[in-house]
PDB file of C-alpha atoms in Angstrom:
ATOM      1  CA  UNK A   1      38.016  10.906 164.115  1.00 45.00           C
ATOM      2  CA  UNK A   2      37.968  13.951 166.347  1.00 50.00           C
ATOM      3  CA  UNK A   3      37.731  17.332 164.701  1.00 65.00           C
ATOM      4  CA  UNK A   4      39.798  19.445 167.051  1.00 70.00           C
ATOM      5  CA  UNK A   5      43.281  18.877 168.340  1.00 82.00           C
ATOM      6  CA  UNK A   6      44.606  21.002 171.169  1.00 85.00           C
ATOM      7  CA  UNK A   7      48.232  21.827 171.669  1.00 88.00           C
ATOM      8  CA  UNK A   8      49.985  21.474 174.028  1.00 93.00           C
ATOM      9  CA  UNK A   9      48.460  18.500 175.831  1.00 93.00           C
ATOM     10  CA  UNK A  10      49.714  19.859 179.142  1.00 95.00           C
ATOM     11  CA  UNK A  11      50.942  23.261 180.274  1.00 97.00           C
ATOM     12  CA  UNK A  12      52.459  24.297 183.607  1.00 97.00           C
ATOM     13  CA  UNK A  13      52.976  27.953 184.471  1.00 97.00           C
ATOM     14  CA  UNK A  14      53.345  30.281 187.437  1.00 97.00           C
ATOM     15  CA  UNK A  15      50.633  32.592 188.688  1.00 98.00           C
ATOM     16  CA  UNK A  16      50.681  35.873 186.833  1.00 97.00           C
ATOM     17  CA  UNK A  17      51.997  34.383 183.605  1.00 98.00           C
ATOM     18  CA  UNK A  18      49.962  34.116 180.416  1.00 98.00           C
ATOM     19  CA  UNK A  19      48.775  30.750 179.123  1.00 97.00           C
ATOM     20  CA  UNK A  20      48.244  30.058 175.435  1.00 97.00           C
ATOM     21  CA  UNK A  21      46.501  26.997 174.067  1.00 97.00           C
ATOM     22  CA  UNK A  22      46.012  26.169 170.427  1.00 96.00           C
ATOM     23  CA  UNK A  23      43.365  24.225 168.567  1.00 95.00           C
ATOM     24  CA  UNK A  24      43.473  22.928 165.019  1.00 95.00           C
ATOM     25  CA  UNK A  25      40.524  21.462 163.169  1.00 94.00           C
ATOM     26  CA  UNK A  26      39.901  19.721 159.875  1.00 92.00           C
ATOM     27  CA  UNK A  27      36.656  20.789 158.198  1.00 90.00           C
ATOM     28  CA  UNK A  28      34.674  23.992 157.645  1.00 92.00           C
ATOM     29  CA  UNK A  29      32.914  25.305 160.711  1.00 93.00           C
ATOM     30  CA  UNK A  30      30.054  27.567 161.785  1.00 93.00           C
ATOM     31  CA  UNK A  31      31.780  28.405 165.036  1.00 95.00           C
ATOM     32  CA  UNK A  32      34.460  27.300 167.431  1.00 96.00           C
ATOM     33  CA  UNK A  33      33.954  27.215 171.175  1.00 96.00           C
ATOM     34  CA  UNK A  34      36.198  26.864 174.205  1.00 97.00           C
ATOM     35  CA  UNK A  35      35.175  25.043 177.355  1.00 97.00           C
ATOM     36  CA  UNK A  36      36.749  24.540 180.743  1.00 97.00           C
ATOM     37  CA  UNK A  37      36.506  21.471 182.970  1.00 96.00           C
ATOM     38  CA  UNK A  38      37.544  21.351 186.576  1.00 94.00           C
ATOM     39  CA  UNK A  39      38.560  17.937 187.823  1.00 88.00           C
ATOM     40  CA  UNK A  40      35.580  15.619 188.161  1.00 81.00           C
ATOM     41  CA  UNK A  41      33.061  18.215 187.002  1.00 89.00           C
ATOM     42  CA  UNK A  42      31.049  18.962 183.908  1.00 90.00           C
ATOM     43  CA  UNK A  43      32.227  21.320 181.187  1.00 94.00           C
ATOM     44  CA  UNK A  44      31.572  25.035 181.370  1.00 95.00           C
ATOM     45  CA  UNK A  45      31.349  27.238 178.307  1.00 96.00           C
ATOM     46  CA  UNK A  46      33.939  30.025 178.079  1.00 97.00           C
ATOM     47  CA  UNK A  47      33.603  31.686 174.716  1.00 97.00           C
ATOM     48  CA  UNK A  48      32.158  31.183 171.218  1.00 96.00           C
ATOM     49  CA  UNK A  49      33.704  32.669 168.094  1.00 97.00           C
ATOM     50  CA  UNK A  50      31.858  32.547 164.787  1.00 96.00           C
ATOM     51  CA  UNK A  51      33.526  31.699 161.500  1.00 95.00           C
ATOM     52  CA  UNK A  52      33.311  35.324 160.313  1.00 96.00           C
ATOM     53  CA  UNK A  53      35.027  36.639 163.441  1.00 97.00           C
ATOM     54  CA  UNK A  54      38.776  36.834 163.936  1.00 98.00           C
ATOM     55  CA  UNK A  55      39.144  37.760 167.592  1.00 98.00           C
ATOM     56  CA  UNK A  56      37.001  37.838 170.690  1.00 98.00           C
ATOM     57  CA  UNK A  57      37.581  38.875 174.283  1.00 97.00           C
ATOM     58  CA  UNK A  58      35.916  37.960 177.538  1.00 96.00           C
ATOM     59  CA  UNK A  59      37.536  39.231 180.732  1.00 97.00           C
ATOM     60  CA  UNK A  60      41.041  37.719 180.857  1.00 98.00           C
ATOM     61  CA  UNK A  61      40.319  35.478 177.880  1.00 98.00           C
ATOM     62  CA  UNK A  62      41.257  36.250 174.311  1.00 98.00           C
ATOM     63  CA  UNK A  63      40.350  33.909 171.469  1.00 98.00           C
ATOM     64  CA  UNK A  64      41.531  34.155 167.892  1.00 98.00           C
ATOM     65  CA  UNK A  65      40.309  32.248 164.864  1.00 98.00           C
ATOM     66  CA  UNK A  66      42.118  31.775 161.564  1.00 97.00           C
ATOM     67  CA  UNK A  67      39.807  29.916 159.205  1.00 96.00           C
ATOM     68  CA  UNK A  68      42.430  29.842 156.433  1.00 96.00           C
ATOM     69  CA  UNK A  69      44.713  27.826 158.719  1.00 96.00           C
ATOM     70  CA  UNK A  70      41.833  26.053 160.447  1.00 96.00           C
ATOM     71  CA  UNK A  71      43.192  27.024 163.832  1.00 96.00           C
ATOM     72  CA  UNK A  72      42.274  28.914 166.984  1.00 97.00           C
ATOM     73  CA  UNK A  73      44.082  30.008 170.095  1.00 98.00           C
ATOM     74  CA  UNK A  74      42.947  30.713 173.629  1.00 98.00           C
ATOM     75  CA  UNK A  75      44.997  33.147 175.681  1.00 98.00           C
ATOM     76  CA  UNK A  76      44.461  33.455 179.413  1.00 98.00           C
ATOM     77  CA  UNK A  77      46.231  36.519 180.759  1.00 98.00           C
ATOM     78  CA  UNK A  78      47.556  36.956 184.294  1.00 98.00           C
ATOM     79  CA  UNK A  79      46.792  33.339 185.229  1.00 98.00           C
ATOM     80  CA  UNK A  80      45.606  32.418 188.709  1.00 97.00           C
ATOM     81  CA  UNK A  81      45.775  29.148 190.590  1.00 97.00           C
ATOM     82  CA  UNK A  82      41.998  28.915 190.127  1.00 96.00           C
ATOM     83  CA  UNK A  83      42.543  28.690 186.354  1.00 97.00           C
ATOM     84  CA  UNK A  84      43.953  25.197 186.859  1.00 97.00           C
ATOM     85  CA  UNK A  85      41.680  22.973 184.761  1.00 97.00           C
ATOM     86  CA  UNK A  86      41.378  21.208 181.431  1.00 96.00           C
ATOM     87  CA  UNK A  87      40.458  23.328 178.426  1.00 97.00           C
ATOM     88  CA  UNK A  88      38.727  21.976 175.339  1.00 96.00           C
ATOM     89  CA  UNK A  89      37.961  23.423 171.959  1.00 96.00           C
ATOM     90  CA  UNK A  90      34.823  22.315 170.160  1.00 95.00           C
ATOM     91  CA  UNK A  91      33.667  22.957 166.620  1.00 94.00           C
ATOM     92  CA  UNK A  92      30.218  23.140 165.107  1.00 92.00           C
ATOM     93  CA  UNK A  93      30.084  22.119 161.448  1.00 89.00           C
ATOM     94  CA  UNK A  94      28.342  24.026 158.684  1.00 85.00           C
ATOM     95  CA  UNK A  95      25.638  21.462 157.975  1.00 79.00           C
ATOM     96  CA  UNK A  96      22.341  22.024 159.765  1.00 69.00           C
ATOM     97  CA  UNK A  97      21.914  19.866 162.831  1.00 70.00           C
ATOM     98  CA  UNK A  98      25.570  18.963 163.235  1.00 78.00           C
ATOM     99  CA  UNK A  99      26.795  18.321 166.746  1.00 87.00           C
ATOM    100  CA  UNK A 100      29.643  19.907 168.665  1.00 91.00           C
ATOM    101  CA  UNK A 101      32.833  17.920 168.202  1.00 91.00           C
ATOM    102  CA  UNK A 102      35.467  18.222 170.896  1.00 92.00           C
ATOM    103  CA  UNK A 103      39.217  17.905 170.906  1.00 91.00           C
ATOM    104  CA  UNK A 104      41.258  16.012 173.488  1.00 91.00           C
ATOM    105  CA  UNK A 105      41.969  19.053 175.625  1.00 93.00           C
ATOM    106  CA  UNK A 106      44.866  20.882 177.228  1.00 95.00           C
ATOM    107  CA  UNK A 107      45.517  20.410 180.933  1.00 96.00           C
ATOM    108  CA  UNK A 108      46.631  23.681 182.499  1.00 97.00           C
ATOM    109  CA  UNK A 109      48.347  23.784 185.873  1.00 97.00           C
ATOM    110  CA  UNK A 110      48.945  27.164 187.491  1.00 97.00           C
ATOM    111  CA  UNK A 111      51.126  27.149 190.568  1.00 96.00           C
ATOM    112  CA  UNK A 112      51.299  29.908 193.151  1.00 90.00           C
TER     113      UNK A 112
ATOM    114  CA  UNK B   1      23.814  24.321 183.489  1.00 54.00           C
ATOM    115  CA  UNK B   2      20.414  24.880 181.737  1.00 58.00           C
ATOM    116  CA  UNK B   3      18.763  22.572 184.247  1.00 89.00           C
ATOM    117  CA  UNK B   4      20.386  19.312 183.130  1.00 95.00           C
ATOM    118  CA  UNK B   5      20.191  16.403 185.517  1.00 96.00           C
ATOM    119  CA  UNK B   6      21.896  13.111 184.808  1.00 98.00           C
ATOM    120  CA  UNK B   7      20.944   9.927 186.601  1.00 97.00           C
ATOM    121  CA  UNK B   8      22.392   7.890 188.042  1.00 97.00           C
ATOM    122  CA  UNK B   9      25.576   9.767 188.927  1.00 97.00           C
ATOM    123  CA  UNK B  10      27.483   6.560 189.578  1.00 97.00           C
ATOM    124  CA  UNK B  11      26.801   2.998 188.514  1.00 98.00           C
ATOM    125  CA  UNK B  12      28.622  -0.301 188.643  1.00 98.00           C
ATOM    126  CA  UNK B  13      27.240  -3.033 186.433  1.00 97.00           C
ATOM    127  CA  UNK B  14      28.253  -6.440 185.183  1.00 97.00           C
ATOM    128  CA  UNK B  15      29.358  -7.302 181.685  1.00 98.00           C
ATOM    129  CA  UNK B  16      26.438  -8.302 179.499  1.00 97.00           C
ATOM    130  CA  UNK B  17      23.739  -6.442 181.401  1.00 97.00           C
ATOM    131  CA  UNK B  18      21.658  -3.648 179.853  1.00 97.00           C
ATOM    132  CA  UNK B  19      22.129  -0.173 181.280  1.00 98.00           C
ATOM    133  CA  UNK B  20      20.139   3.001 180.726  1.00 98.00           C
ATOM    134  CA  UNK B  21      21.393   6.448 181.582  1.00 98.00           C
ATOM    135  CA  UNK B  22      18.969   9.316 181.790  1.00 98.00           C
ATOM    136  CA  UNK B  23      19.403  12.953 180.916  1.00 98.00           C
ATOM    137  CA  UNK B  24      16.630  15.312 181.953  1.00 98.00           C
ATOM    138  CA  UNK B  25      16.421  18.986 181.060  1.00 97.00           C
ATOM    139  CA  UNK B  26      14.104  21.663 182.350  1.00 95.00           C
ATOM    140  CA  UNK B  27      14.814  24.237 179.623  1.00 90.00           C
ATOM    141  CA  UNK B  28      13.225  22.373 176.675  1.00 89.00           C
ATOM    142  CA  UNK B  29      16.237  22.949 174.450  1.00 94.00           C
ATOM    143  CA  UNK B  30      15.924  21.343 171.054  1.00 93.00           C
ATOM    144  CA  UNK B  31      19.367  19.752 170.784  1.00 94.00           C
ATOM    145  CA  UNK B  32      20.701  17.163 173.212  1.00 95.00           C
ATOM    146  CA  UNK B  33      23.927  15.178 173.156  1.00 96.00           C
ATOM    147  CA  UNK B  34      25.591  12.221 174.786  1.00 98.00           C
ATOM    148  CA  UNK B  35      29.382  12.156 175.075  1.00 97.00           C
ATOM    149  CA  UNK B  36      31.809   9.816 176.742  1.00 97.00           C
ATOM    150  CA  UNK B  37      35.066  10.997 178.272  1.00 96.00           C
ATOM    151  CA  UNK B  38      38.096   8.782 178.573  1.00 94.00           C
ATOM    152  CA  UNK B  39      41.712   9.600 179.457  1.00 88.00           C
ATOM    153  CA  UNK B  40      43.666  10.513 176.358  1.00 83.00           C
ATOM    154  CA  UNK B  41      40.537  10.854 174.211  1.00 85.00           C
ATOM    155  CA  UNK B  42      38.789  13.928 175.508  1.00 88.00           C
ATOM    156  CA  UNK B  43      35.051  13.967 174.789  1.00 93.00           C
ATOM    157  CA  UNK B  44      33.710  11.794 172.021  1.00 95.00           C
ATOM    158  CA  UNK B  45      30.198  12.097 170.647  1.00 95.00           C
ATOM    159  CA  UNK B  46      28.027   8.984 170.996  1.00 97.00           C
ATOM    160  CA  UNK B  47      24.605  10.110 169.756  1.00 97.00           C
ATOM    161  CA  UNK B  48      22.715  13.344 169.517  1.00 95.00           C
ATOM    162  CA  UNK B  49      19.153  14.514 169.029  1.00 95.00           C
ATOM    163  CA  UNK B  50      17.812  17.514 167.149  1.00 92.00           C
ATOM    164  CA  UNK B  51      14.218  17.065 168.227  1.00 92.00           C
ATOM    165  CA  UNK B  52      11.716  14.588 169.597  1.00 93.00           C
ATOM    166  CA  UNK B  53      12.258  11.244 167.883  1.00 91.00           C
ATOM    167  CA  UNK B  54      15.049  12.779 165.747  1.00 93.00           C
ATOM    168  CA  UNK B  55      18.430  11.295 166.583  1.00 95.00           C
ATOM    169  CA  UNK B  56      21.698  10.658 164.814  1.00 94.00           C
ATOM    170  CA  UNK B  57      24.895   8.734 165.415  1.00 94.00           C
ATOM    171  CA  UNK B  58      28.140  10.216 166.554  1.00 93.00           C
ATOM    172  CA  UNK B  59      31.728   9.065 166.330  1.00 91.00           C
ATOM    173  CA  UNK B  60      31.472   6.184 168.821  1.00 95.00           C
ATOM    174  CA  UNK B  61      27.883   4.949 168.533  1.00 96.00           C
ATOM    175  CA  UNK B  62      28.525   1.186 168.312  1.00 96.00           C
ATOM    176  CA  UNK B  63      26.994  -0.611 171.287  1.00 97.00           C
ATOM    177  CA  UNK B  64      24.781   2.335 172.221  1.00 98.00           C
ATOM    178  CA  UNK B  65      21.230   3.349 171.393  1.00 98.00           C
ATOM    179  CA  UNK B  66      19.238   6.428 172.338  1.00 98.00           C
ATOM    180  CA  UNK B  67      15.651   7.499 172.573  1.00 97.00           C
ATOM    181  CA  UNK B  68      13.961  10.844 172.864  1.00 97.00           C
ATOM    182  CA  UNK B  69      10.208  10.437 173.205  1.00 95.00           C
ATOM    183  CA  UNK B  70       9.726  13.850 174.797  1.00 95.00           C
ATOM    184  CA  UNK B  71      11.675  17.092 174.712  1.00 96.00           C
ATOM    185  CA  UNK B  72      12.939  16.937 178.255  1.00 96.00           C
ATOM    186  CA  UNK B  73      14.405  13.425 178.346  1.00 97.00           C
ATOM    187  CA  UNK B  74      17.233  11.858 176.353  1.00 98.00           C
ATOM    188  CA  UNK B  75      18.028   8.266 177.262  1.00 98.00           C
ATOM    189  CA  UNK B  76      21.247   6.422 176.485  1.00 98.00           C
ATOM    190  CA  UNK B  77      21.107   2.624 176.537  1.00 98.00           C
ATOM    191  CA  UNK B  78      23.946   0.164 176.536  1.00 97.00           C
ATOM    192  CA  UNK B  79      22.236  -2.952 175.242  1.00 94.00           C
ATOM    193  CA  UNK B  80      24.847  -5.339 176.637  1.00 97.00           C
ATOM    194  CA  UNK B  81      27.514  -3.557 178.627  1.00 97.00           C
ATOM    195  CA  UNK B  82      31.187  -4.329 177.970  1.00 98.00           C
ATOM    196  CA  UNK B  83      34.287  -3.350 179.935  1.00 97.00           C
ATOM    197  CA  UNK B  84      35.270  -0.989 177.106  1.00 97.00           C
ATOM    198  CA  UNK B  85      32.196   1.072 177.952  1.00 98.00           C
ATOM    199  CA  UNK B  86      33.570   1.925 181.375  1.00 98.00           C
ATOM    200  CA  UNK B  87      33.718   5.691 181.159  1.00 98.00           C
ATOM    201  CA  UNK B  88      32.313   8.993 182.308  1.00 97.00           C
ATOM    202  CA  UNK B  89      29.236   9.941 180.328  1.00 98.00           C
ATOM    203  CA  UNK B  90      28.138  13.526 179.834  1.00 97.00           C
ATOM    204  CA  UNK B  91      24.852  14.856 178.558  1.00 97.00           C
ATOM    205  CA  UNK B  92      24.612  18.334 177.048  1.00 96.00           C
ATOM    206  CA  UNK B  93      22.013  20.546 175.399  1.00 95.00           C
ATOM    207  CA  UNK B  94      21.775  23.654 173.259  1.00 93.00           C
ATOM    208  CA  UNK B  95      18.729  25.696 172.263  1.00 90.00           C
ATOM    209  CA  UNK B  96      19.829  26.206 168.660  1.00 88.00           C
ATOM    210  CA  UNK B  97      22.875  26.142 166.376  1.00 86.00           C
ATOM    211  CA  UNK B  98      25.561  28.750 166.989  1.00 87.00           C
ATOM    212  CA  UNK B  99      24.911  28.814 170.724  1.00 91.00           C
ATOM    213  CA  UNK B 100      26.785  27.478 173.713  1.00 93.00           C
ATOM    214  CA  UNK B 101      26.202  24.010 175.095  1.00 94.00           C
ATOM    215  CA  UNK B 102      25.304  23.296 178.699  1.00 95.00           C
ATOM    216  CA  UNK B 103      26.578  20.153 180.377  1.00 95.00           C
ATOM    217  CA  UNK B 104      25.343  17.886 183.091  1.00 96.00           C
ATOM    218  CA  UNK B 105      27.600  16.746 185.916  1.00 95.00           C
ATOM    219  CA  UNK B 106      28.329  13.378 184.379  1.00 96.00           C
ATOM    220  CA  UNK B 107      27.658   9.723 185.124  1.00 97.00           C
ATOM    221  CA  UNK B 108      30.563   7.507 186.076  1.00 97.00           C
ATOM    222  CA  UNK B 109      29.856   4.008 184.755  1.00 98.00           C
ATOM    223  CA  UNK B 110      31.999   1.029 185.637  1.00 98.00           C
ATOM    224  CA  UNK B 111      31.449  -2.283 183.856  1.00 98.00           C
ATOM    225  CA  UNK B 112      33.013  -5.221 185.702  1.00 97.00           C
TER     226      UNK B 112
END
């Protein structure tokens, strides 16, 4: 079964608002990553947070990680119409050579 | 995109025929992955490779085989295509654990 589960499945907001997406996972991890996918395109890496980190920022993105709750959140501040996309969390397990396991994603729609 | 090229980009094939999808990288990253993406399921891992001739199964490996005879190419074969294998297939690579993954643009496969 899939490791990560994003919540909500879909999110609609207005430009300028903040968007928060959550990810829960099941087993111990080395890191958790967030990816973005525009319709019909490949995935693009946004941010990686290691298991010993609690918060990370990149531009308008803020990611938190709570390993005790096995959960992460992605906050996009001051959303723009161009942020409209699907967002996926992915986890890398602690065993050497383990692959990235993705969740089902959150579809974000930002209207102007 | 770490120089990942997937071919073909689109393919329509008949049930029962063998199909091979190719993933070619120019960066010589050690790890390569094949995922399939279906509505409601996000990305699911099919097979992955952690070196030449070193491969392992993912969550949805039944009906698929892979080969990696050289660093730059990772082939995914559907031995006898079924309609349930209609999907968008993505290849990805990473240079090492704890690093971001780079994705190809995807192959849309339709089995009729």
